[in-house]
mmCIF file of C-alpha atoms in Angstrom:
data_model
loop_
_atom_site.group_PDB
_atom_site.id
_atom_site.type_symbol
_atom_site.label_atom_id
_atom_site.label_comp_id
_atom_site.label_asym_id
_atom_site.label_seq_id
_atom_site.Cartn_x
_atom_site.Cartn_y
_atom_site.Cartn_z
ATOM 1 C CA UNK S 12 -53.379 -129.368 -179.516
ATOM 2 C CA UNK S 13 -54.249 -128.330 -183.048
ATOM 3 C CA UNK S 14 -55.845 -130.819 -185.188
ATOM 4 C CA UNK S 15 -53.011 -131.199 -187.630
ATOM 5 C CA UNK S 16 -50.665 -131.863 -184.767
ATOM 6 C CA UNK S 17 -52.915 -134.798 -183.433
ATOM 7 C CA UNK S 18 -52.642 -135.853 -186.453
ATOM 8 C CA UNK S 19 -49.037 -136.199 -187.125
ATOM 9 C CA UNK S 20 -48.436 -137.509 -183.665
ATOM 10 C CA UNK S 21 -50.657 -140.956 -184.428
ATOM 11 C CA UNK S 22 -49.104 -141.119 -187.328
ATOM 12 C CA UNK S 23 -45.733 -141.082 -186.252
ATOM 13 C CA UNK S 24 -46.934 -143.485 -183.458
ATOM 14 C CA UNK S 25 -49.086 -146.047 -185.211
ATOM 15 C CA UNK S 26 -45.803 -146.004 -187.727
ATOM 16 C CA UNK S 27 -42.723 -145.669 -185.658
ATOM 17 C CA UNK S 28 -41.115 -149.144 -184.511
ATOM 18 C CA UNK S 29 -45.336 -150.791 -185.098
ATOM 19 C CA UNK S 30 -45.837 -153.570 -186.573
ATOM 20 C CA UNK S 31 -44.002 -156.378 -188.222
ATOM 21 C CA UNK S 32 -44.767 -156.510 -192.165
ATOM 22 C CA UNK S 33 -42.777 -158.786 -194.157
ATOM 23 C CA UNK S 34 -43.437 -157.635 -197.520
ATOM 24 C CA UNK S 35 -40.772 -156.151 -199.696
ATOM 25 C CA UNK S 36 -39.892 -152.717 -199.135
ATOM 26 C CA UNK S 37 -42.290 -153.033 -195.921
ATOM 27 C CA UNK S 38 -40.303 -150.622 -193.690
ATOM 28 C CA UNK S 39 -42.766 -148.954 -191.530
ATOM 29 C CA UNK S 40 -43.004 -145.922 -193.594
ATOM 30 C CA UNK S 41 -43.724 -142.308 -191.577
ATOM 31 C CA UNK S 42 -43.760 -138.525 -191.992
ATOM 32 C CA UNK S 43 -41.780 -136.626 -189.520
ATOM 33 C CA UNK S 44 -43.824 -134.280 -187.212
ATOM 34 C CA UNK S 45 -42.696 -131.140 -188.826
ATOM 35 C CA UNK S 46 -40.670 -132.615 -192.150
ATOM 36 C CA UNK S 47 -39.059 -129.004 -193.241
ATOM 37 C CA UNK S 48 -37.334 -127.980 -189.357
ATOM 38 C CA UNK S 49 -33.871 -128.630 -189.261
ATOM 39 C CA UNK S 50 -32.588 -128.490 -185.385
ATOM 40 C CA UNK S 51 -29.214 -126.246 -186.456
ATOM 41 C CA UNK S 52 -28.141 -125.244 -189.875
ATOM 42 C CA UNK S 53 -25.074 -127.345 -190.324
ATOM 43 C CA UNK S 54 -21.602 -127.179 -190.471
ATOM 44 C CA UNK S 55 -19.933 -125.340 -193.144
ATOM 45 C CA UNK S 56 -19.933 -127.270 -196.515
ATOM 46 C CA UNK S 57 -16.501 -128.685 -196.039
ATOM 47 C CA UNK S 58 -16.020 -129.391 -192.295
ATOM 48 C CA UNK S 59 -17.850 -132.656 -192.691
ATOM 49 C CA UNK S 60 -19.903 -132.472 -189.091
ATOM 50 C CA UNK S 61 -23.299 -131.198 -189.814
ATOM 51 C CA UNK S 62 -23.496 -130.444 -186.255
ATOM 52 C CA UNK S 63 -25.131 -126.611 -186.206
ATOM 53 C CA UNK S 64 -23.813 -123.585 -186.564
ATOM 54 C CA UNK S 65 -20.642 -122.661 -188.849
ATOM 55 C CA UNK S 66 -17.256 -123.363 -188.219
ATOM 56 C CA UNK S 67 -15.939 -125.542 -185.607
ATOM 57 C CA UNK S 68 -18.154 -124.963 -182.334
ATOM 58 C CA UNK S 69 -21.331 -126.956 -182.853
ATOM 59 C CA UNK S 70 -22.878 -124.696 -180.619
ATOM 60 C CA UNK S 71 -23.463 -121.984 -183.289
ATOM 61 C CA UNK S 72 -20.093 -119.747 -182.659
ATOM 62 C CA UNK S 73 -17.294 -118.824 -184.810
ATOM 63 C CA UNK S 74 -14.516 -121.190 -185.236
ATOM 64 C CA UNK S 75 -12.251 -121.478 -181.538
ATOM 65 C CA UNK S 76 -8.992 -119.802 -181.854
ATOM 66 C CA UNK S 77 -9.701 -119.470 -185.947
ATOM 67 C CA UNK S 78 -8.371 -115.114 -185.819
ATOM 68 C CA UNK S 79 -5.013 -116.872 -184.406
ATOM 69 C CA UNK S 80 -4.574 -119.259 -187.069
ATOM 70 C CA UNK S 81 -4.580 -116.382 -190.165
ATOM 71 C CA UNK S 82 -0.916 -115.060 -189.607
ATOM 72 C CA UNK S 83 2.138 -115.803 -191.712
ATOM 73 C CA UNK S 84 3.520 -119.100 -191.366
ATOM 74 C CA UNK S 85 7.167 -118.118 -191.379
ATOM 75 C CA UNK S 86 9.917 -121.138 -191.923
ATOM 76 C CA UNK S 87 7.861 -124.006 -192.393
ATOM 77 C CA UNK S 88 9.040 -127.700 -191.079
ATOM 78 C CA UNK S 89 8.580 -131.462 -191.641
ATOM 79 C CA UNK S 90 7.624 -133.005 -188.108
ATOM 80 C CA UNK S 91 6.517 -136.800 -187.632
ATOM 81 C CA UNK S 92 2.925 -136.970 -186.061
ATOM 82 C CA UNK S 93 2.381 -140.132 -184.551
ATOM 83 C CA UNK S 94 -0.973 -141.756 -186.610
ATOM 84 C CA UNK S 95 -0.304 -139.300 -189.401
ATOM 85 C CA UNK S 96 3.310 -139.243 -190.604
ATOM 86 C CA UNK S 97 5.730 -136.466 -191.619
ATOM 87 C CA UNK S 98 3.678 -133.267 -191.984
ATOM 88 C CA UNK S 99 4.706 -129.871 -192.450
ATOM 89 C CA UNK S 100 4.026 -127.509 -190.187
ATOM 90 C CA UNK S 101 4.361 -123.375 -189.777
ATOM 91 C CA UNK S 102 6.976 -121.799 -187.104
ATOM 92 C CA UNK S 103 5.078 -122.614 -184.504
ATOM 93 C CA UNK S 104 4.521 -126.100 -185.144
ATOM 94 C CA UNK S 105 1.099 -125.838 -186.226
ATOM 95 C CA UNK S 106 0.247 -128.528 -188.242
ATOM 96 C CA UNK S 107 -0.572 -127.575 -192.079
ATOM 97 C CA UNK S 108 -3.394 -128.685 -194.289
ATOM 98 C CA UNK S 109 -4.634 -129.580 -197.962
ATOM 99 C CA UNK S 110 -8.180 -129.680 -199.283
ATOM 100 C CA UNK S 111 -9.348 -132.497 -201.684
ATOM 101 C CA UNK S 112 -11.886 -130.176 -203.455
ATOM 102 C CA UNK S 113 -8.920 -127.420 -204.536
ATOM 103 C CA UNK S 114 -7.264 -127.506 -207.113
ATOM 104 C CA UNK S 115 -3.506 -127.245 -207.732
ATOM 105 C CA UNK S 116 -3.150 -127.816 -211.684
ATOM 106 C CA UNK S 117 -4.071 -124.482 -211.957
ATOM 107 C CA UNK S 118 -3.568 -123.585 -208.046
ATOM 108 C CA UNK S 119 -7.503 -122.827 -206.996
ATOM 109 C CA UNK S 120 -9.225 -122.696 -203.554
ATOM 110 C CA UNK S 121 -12.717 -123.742 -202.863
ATOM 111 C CA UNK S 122 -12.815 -123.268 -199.244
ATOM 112 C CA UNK S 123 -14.247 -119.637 -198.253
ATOM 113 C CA UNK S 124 -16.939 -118.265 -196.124
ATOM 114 C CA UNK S 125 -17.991 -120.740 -193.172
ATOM 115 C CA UNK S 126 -15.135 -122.948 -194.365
ATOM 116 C CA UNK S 127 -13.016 -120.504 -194.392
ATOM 117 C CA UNK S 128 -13.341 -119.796 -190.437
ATOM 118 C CA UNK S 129 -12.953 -123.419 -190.007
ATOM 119 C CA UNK S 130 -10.075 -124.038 -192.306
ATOM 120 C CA UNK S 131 -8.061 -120.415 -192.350
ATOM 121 C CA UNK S 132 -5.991 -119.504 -195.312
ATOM 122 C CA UNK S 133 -2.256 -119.421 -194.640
ATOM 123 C CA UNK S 134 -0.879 -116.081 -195.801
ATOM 124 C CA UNK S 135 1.351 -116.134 -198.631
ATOM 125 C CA UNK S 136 3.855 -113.943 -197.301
ATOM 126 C CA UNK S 137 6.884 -114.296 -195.392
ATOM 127 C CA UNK S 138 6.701 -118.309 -196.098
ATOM 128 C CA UNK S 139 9.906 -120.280 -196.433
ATOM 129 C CA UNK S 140 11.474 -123.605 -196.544
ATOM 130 C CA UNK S 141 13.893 -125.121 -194.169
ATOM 131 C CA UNK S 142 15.480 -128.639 -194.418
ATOM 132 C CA UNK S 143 14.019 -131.098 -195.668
ATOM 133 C CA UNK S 144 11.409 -128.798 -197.776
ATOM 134 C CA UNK S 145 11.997 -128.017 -201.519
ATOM 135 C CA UNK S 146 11.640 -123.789 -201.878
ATOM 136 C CA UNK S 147 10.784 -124.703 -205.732
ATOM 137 C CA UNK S 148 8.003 -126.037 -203.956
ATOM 138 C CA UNK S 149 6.189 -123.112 -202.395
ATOM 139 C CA UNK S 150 3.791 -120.633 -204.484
ATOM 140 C CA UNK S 151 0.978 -118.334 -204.122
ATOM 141 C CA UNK S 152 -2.752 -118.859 -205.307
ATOM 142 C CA UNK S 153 -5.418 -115.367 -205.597
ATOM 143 C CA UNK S 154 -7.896 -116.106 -203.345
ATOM 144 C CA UNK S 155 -11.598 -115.015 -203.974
ATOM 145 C CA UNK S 156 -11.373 -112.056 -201.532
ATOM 146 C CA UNK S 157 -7.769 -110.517 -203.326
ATOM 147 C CA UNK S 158 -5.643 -112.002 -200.946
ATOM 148 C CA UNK S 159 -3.110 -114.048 -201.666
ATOM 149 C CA UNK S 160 -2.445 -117.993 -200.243
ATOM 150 C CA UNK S 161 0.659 -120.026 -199.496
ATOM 151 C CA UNK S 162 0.601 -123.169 -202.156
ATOM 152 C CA UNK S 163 2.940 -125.993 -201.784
ATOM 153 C CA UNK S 164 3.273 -128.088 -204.684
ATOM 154 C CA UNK S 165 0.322 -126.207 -205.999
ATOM 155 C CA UNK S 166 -2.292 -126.520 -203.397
ATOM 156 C CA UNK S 167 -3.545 -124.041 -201.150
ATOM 157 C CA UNK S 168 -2.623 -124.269 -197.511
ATOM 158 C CA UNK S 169 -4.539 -124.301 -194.687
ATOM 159 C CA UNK S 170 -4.334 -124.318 -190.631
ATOM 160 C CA UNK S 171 -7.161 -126.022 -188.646
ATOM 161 C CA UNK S 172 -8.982 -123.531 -185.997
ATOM 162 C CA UNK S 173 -9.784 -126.762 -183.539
ATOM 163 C CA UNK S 174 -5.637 -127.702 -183.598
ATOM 164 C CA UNK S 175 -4.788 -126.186 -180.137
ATOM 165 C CA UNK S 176 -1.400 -126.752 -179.576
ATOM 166 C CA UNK S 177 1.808 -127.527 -181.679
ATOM 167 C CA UNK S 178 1.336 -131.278 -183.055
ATOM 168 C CA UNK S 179 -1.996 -131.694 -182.964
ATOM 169 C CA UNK S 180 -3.559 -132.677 -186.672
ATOM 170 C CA UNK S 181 -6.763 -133.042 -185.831
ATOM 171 C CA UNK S 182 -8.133 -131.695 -189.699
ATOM 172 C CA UNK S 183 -6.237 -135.231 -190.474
ATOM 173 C CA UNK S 184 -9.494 -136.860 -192.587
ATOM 174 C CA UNK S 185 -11.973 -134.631 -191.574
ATOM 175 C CA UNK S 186 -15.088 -135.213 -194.106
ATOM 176 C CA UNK S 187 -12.690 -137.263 -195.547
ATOM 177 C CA UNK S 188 -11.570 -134.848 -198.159
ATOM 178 C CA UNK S 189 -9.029 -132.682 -195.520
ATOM 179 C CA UNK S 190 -5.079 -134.029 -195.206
ATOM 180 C CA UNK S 191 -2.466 -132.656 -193.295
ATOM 181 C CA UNK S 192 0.660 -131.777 -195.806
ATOM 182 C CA UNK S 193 3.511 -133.891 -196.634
ATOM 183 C CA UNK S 194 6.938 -132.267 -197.821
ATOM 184 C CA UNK S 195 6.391 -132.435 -201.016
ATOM 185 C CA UNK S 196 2.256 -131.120 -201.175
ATOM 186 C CA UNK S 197 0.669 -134.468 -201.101
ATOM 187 C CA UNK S 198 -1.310 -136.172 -198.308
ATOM 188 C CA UNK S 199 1.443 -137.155 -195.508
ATOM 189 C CA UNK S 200 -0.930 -140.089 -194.862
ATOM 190 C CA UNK S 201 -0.743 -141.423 -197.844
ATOM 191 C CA UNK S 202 2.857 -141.298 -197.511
ATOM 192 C CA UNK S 203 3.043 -142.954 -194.083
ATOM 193 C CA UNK S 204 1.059 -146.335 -195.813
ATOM 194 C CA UNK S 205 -1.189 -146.021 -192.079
ATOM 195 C CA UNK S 206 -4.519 -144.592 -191.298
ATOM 196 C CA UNK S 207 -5.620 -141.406 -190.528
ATOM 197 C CA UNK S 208 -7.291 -140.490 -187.409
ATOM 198 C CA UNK S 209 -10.630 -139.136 -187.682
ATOM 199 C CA UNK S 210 -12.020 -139.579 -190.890
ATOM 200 C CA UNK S 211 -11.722 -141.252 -194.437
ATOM 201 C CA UNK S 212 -9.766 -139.693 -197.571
ATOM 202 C CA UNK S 213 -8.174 -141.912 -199.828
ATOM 203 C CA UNK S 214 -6.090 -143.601 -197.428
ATOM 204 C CA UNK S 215 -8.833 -145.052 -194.389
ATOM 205 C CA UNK S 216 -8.377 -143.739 -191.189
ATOM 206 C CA UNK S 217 -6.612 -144.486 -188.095
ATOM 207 C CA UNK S 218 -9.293 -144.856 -185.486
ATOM 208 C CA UNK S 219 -10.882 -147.893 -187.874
ATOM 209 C CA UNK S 220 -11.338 -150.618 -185.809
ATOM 210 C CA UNK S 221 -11.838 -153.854 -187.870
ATOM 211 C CA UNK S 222 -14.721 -155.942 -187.348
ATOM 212 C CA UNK S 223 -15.546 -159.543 -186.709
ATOM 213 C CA UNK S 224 -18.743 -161.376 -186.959
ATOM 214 C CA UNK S 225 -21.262 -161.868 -184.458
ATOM 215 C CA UNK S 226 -22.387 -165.422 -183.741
ATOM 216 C CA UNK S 227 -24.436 -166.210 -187.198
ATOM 217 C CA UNK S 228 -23.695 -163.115 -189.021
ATOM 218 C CA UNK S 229 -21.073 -164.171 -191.429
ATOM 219 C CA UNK S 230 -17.975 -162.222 -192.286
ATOM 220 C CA UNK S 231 -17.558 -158.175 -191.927
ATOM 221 C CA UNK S 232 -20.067 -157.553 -194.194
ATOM 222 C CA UNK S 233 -22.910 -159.028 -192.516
ATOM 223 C CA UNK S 234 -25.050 -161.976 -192.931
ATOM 224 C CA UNK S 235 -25.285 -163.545 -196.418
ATOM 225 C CA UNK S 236 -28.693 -161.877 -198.274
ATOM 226 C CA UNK S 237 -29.258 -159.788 -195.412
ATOM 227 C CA UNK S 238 -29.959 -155.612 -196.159
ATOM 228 C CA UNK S 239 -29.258 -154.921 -192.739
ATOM 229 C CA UNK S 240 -27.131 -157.333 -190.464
ATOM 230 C CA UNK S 241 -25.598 -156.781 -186.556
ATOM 231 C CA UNK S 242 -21.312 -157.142 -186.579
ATOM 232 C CA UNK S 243 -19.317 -157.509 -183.735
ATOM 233 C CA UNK S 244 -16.472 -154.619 -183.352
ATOM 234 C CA UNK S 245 -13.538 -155.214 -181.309
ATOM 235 C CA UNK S 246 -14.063 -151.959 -179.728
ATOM 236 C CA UNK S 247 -17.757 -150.919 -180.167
ATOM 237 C CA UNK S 248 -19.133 -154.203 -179.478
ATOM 238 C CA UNK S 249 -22.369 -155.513 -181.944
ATOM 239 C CA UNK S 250 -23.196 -152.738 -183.990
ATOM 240 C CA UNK S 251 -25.554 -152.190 -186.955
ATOM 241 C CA UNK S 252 -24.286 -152.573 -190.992
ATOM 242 C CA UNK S 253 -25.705 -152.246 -194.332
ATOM 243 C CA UNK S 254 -25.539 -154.621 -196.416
ATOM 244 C CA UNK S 255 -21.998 -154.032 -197.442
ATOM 245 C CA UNK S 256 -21.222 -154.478 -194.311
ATOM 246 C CA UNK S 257 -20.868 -150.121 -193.711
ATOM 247 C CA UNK S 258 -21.803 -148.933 -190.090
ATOM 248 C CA UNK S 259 -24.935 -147.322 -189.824
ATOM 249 C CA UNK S 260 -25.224 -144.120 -187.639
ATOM 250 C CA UNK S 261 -27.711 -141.235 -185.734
ATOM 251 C CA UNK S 262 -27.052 -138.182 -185.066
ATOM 252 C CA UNK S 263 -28.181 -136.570 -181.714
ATOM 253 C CA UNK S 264 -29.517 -133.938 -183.458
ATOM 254 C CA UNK S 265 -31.989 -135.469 -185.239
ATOM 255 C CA UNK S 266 -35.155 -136.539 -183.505
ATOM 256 C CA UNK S 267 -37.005 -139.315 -183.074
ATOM 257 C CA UNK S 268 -40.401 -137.611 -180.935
ATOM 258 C CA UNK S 269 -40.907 -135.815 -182.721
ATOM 259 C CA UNK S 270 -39.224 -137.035 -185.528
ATOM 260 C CA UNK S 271 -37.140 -133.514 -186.518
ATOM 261 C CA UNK S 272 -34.058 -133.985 -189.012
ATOM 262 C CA UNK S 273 -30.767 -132.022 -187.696
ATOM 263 C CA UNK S 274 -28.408 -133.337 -191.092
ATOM 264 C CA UNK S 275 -29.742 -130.993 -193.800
ATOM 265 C CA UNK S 276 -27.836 -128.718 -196.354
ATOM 266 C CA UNK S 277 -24.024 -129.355 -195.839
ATOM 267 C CA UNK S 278 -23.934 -131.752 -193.718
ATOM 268 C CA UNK S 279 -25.404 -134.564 -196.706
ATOM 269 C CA UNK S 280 -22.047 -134.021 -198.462
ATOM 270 C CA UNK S 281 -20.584 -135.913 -195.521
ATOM 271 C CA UNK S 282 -23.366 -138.240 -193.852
ATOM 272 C CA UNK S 283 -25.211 -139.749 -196.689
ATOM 273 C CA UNK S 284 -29.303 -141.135 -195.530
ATOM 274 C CA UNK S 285 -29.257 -144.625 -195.600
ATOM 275 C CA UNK S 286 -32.090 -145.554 -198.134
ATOM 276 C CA UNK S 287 -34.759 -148.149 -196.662
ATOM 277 C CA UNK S 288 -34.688 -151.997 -196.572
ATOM 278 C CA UNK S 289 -36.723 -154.677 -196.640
ATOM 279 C CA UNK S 290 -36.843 -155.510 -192.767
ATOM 280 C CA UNK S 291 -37.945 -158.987 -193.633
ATOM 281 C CA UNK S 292 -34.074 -159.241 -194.604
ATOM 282 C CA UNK S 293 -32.656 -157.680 -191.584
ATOM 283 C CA UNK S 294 -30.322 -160.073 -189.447
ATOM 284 C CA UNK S 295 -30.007 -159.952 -185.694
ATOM 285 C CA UNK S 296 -32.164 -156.904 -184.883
ATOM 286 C CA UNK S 297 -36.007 -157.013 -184.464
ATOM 287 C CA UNK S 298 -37.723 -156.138 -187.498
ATOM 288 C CA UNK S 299 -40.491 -154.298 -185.327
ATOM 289 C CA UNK S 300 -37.605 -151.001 -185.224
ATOM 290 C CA UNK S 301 -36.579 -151.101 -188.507
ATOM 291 C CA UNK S 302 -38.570 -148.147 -190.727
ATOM 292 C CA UNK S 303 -38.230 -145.533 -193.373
ATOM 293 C CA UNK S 304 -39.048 -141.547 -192.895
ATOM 294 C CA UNK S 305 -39.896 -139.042 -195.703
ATOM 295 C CA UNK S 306 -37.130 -136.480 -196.047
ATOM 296 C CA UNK S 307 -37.907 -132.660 -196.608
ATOM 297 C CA UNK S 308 -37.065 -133.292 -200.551
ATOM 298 C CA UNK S 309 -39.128 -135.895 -200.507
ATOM 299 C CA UNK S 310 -36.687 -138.932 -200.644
ATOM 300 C CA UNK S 311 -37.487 -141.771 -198.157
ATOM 301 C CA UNK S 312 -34.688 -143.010 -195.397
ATOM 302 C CA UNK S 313 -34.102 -145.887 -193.358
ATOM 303 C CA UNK S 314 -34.792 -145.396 -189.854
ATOM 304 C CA UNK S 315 -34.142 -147.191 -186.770
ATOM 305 C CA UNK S 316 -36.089 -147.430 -183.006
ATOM 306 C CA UNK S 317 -37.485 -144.421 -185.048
ATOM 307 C CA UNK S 318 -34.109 -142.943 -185.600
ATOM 308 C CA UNK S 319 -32.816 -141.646 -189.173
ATOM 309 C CA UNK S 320 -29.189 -143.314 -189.663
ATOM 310 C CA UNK S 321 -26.671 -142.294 -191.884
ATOM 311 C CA UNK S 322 -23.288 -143.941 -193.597
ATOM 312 C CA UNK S 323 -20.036 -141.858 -193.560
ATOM 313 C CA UNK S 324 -18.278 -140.837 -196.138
ATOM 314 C CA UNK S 325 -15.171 -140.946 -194.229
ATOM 315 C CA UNK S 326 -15.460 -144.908 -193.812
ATOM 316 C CA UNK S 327 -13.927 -145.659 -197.224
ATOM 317 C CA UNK S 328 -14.148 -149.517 -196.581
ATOM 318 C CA UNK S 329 -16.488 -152.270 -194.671
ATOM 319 C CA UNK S 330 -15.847 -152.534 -190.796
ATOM 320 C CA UNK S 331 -14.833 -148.722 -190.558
ATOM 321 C CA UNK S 332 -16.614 -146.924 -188.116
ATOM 322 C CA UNK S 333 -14.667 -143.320 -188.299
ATOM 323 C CA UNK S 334 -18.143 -141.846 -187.739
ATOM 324 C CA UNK S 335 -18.618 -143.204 -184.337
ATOM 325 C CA UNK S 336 -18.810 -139.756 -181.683
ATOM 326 C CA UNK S 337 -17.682 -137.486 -184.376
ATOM 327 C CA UNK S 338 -18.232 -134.202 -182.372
ATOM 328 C CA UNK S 339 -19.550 -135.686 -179.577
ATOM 329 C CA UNK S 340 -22.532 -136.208 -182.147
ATOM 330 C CA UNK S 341 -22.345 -139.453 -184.228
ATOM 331 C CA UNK S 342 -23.213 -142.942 -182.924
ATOM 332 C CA UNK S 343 -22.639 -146.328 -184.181
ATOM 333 C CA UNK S 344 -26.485 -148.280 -183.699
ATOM 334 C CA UNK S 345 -26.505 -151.730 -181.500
ATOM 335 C CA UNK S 346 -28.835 -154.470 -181.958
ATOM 336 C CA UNK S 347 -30.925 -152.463 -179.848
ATOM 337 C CA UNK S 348 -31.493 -149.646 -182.163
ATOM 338 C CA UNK S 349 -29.804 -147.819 -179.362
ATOM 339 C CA UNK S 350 -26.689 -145.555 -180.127
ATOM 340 C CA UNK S 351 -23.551 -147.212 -178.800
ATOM 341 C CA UNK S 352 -22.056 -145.376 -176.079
ATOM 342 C CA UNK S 353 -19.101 -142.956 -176.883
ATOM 343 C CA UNK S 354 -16.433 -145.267 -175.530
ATOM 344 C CA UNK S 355 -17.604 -147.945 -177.126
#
């Protein structure tokens, strides 16, 4: 083993989850193993996974089923999606799609290249209304590549390459900026007064299960003064929050030993690093796991049992936890510093 590997492995060992400092700020501070190695590129800006690869297959691969999903749309129709409300969908019920980062005062989309696998462009052509639709409604936007794209109420419109059969919506919140499409252009979600499923938006998100305090942690946020505190979840069980009571997470691929980072690029526009706390004010998990890691830029993050966590910017308010097995990926920390288990 070269010297400079030695090296980095005591450091990360005489740092990770060692000792038990008090002192403000006195997160046990170490430098991953090889800081500039990111295990998978990301996720296209927009899909809000950071899980490797582009599109929708974390494994690397173009988007499943996306070269289906680019055809006309044909009479378009307003079907009720249980969790989502009235959406619009295409003639073959596939469920339809706005993008928070387009524009539709002027009509402008911002979703091309990886997105654009993920998220395909409905076709302008041989679109029309049926009941319940207004054909005032329905417009065309030039897309970057010449073509042109269906607009309803002005924005762009979209099909979602991991929606496999006729009803599914799950794009609903995705990176918390992707809405299926009410009749009239805006979010259906909104519309419905619920929660999405999936991720955040404006509107929370369906699979948000509240939380209630653990014995001697307070209310939802967490204990009173505490920078880290453990909730209880009705469906998770205790799990970790910040200080505003926001679920921590880890990402599988990340490392810990050595300590690699798999959230770079693309996937920070979704899952923010959680910046280090004083562990001396950390409530109902051992202050020997709690620690901070230098990031490739060179900011520092809070780590726990060694692990990098993350909030989600699809958990729009405390006691959301729309992060939790996102992809198979994404997992809500216990008292432990262990990642909950998928089903909670």
């Amino acid at each position: 083993m070269a010297a400079g590997s030695v090296a980095a492995v005591i450091l990360l060992a005489a740092g990770c989850g060692a000792g038990d400092s008090t002192s403000a700020k006195s997160a046990n501070s170490v430098l991953p193993a090889s800081d500039s190695k990111a295990i998978g590129s990301g996720y296209g800006a927009d899909s809000g996974y950071g899980s490797g690869g582009t599109g929708a297959d974390p494994s690397g691969g173009s988007a499943a089923g996306a070269g289906d999903k680019a055809g006309p749309a044909g009479q378009l129709a307003v079907r009720d999606i249980p969790d989502v409300g009235s959406v619009v969908t295409d003639n073959a019920g596939a469920t339809l799609y706005r993008f928070d980062k387009d524009g539709n005062k002027p009509p402008k989309s911002n979703c091309d290249g990886d997105c654009a696998k993920t998220w395909p462009a409905v076709p302008a052509s041989d679109a029309s209304a049926s009941e319940g639709i207004d054909a005032a409604l329905l417009g065309e936007v030039v897309r970057t590549d010449g073509s042109k794209q269906l607009t309803l109420g002005g924005w762009p419109v979209y099909r979602y390459a991991k929606d496999t059969q006729a009803g599914d919506a799950k794009g609903e919140g995705v990176g918390g900026t992707w809405h299926a499409l009410a009749a009239d252009g805006k979010k259906a979600i909104d519309q419905k007064g619920g929660g999405a499923k999936g991720g955040g938006g404006e509107s929370g998100a369906g699979q948000d299960t509240a939380q209630k305090p653990a014995a001697g942690t307070g209310d939802k946020t967490g204990k009173a003064g505490a920078e880290l505190s453990i909730v209880a979840n009705e469906k998770l069980g205790k799990i970790l929050v910040d200080a505003e009571g926001r679920t921590l997470y880890r990402f599988n691929k990340d490392s810990a030993w050595p300590m690699k980072f798999g959230c770079l690029g693309a996937c920070l526009d979704t899952w923010k690093p959680a910046a280090p706390v004083d562990k001396a004010k950390a409530s109902g998990i051992p202050s020997a796991l709690v620690g901070s890691v230098k990031r490739p830029d060179g900011s520092m993050q809070l780590t726990i049992d060694c692990w990098p966590v993350y909030l989600f910017t699809g958990d729009t308010e405390p006691g959301q936890t729309n992060g939790h097995n996102k992809q198979g990926l994404w997992f809500a920390v216990n008292e432990a510093g262990k990642k909950v288990p998928a089903a909670g």
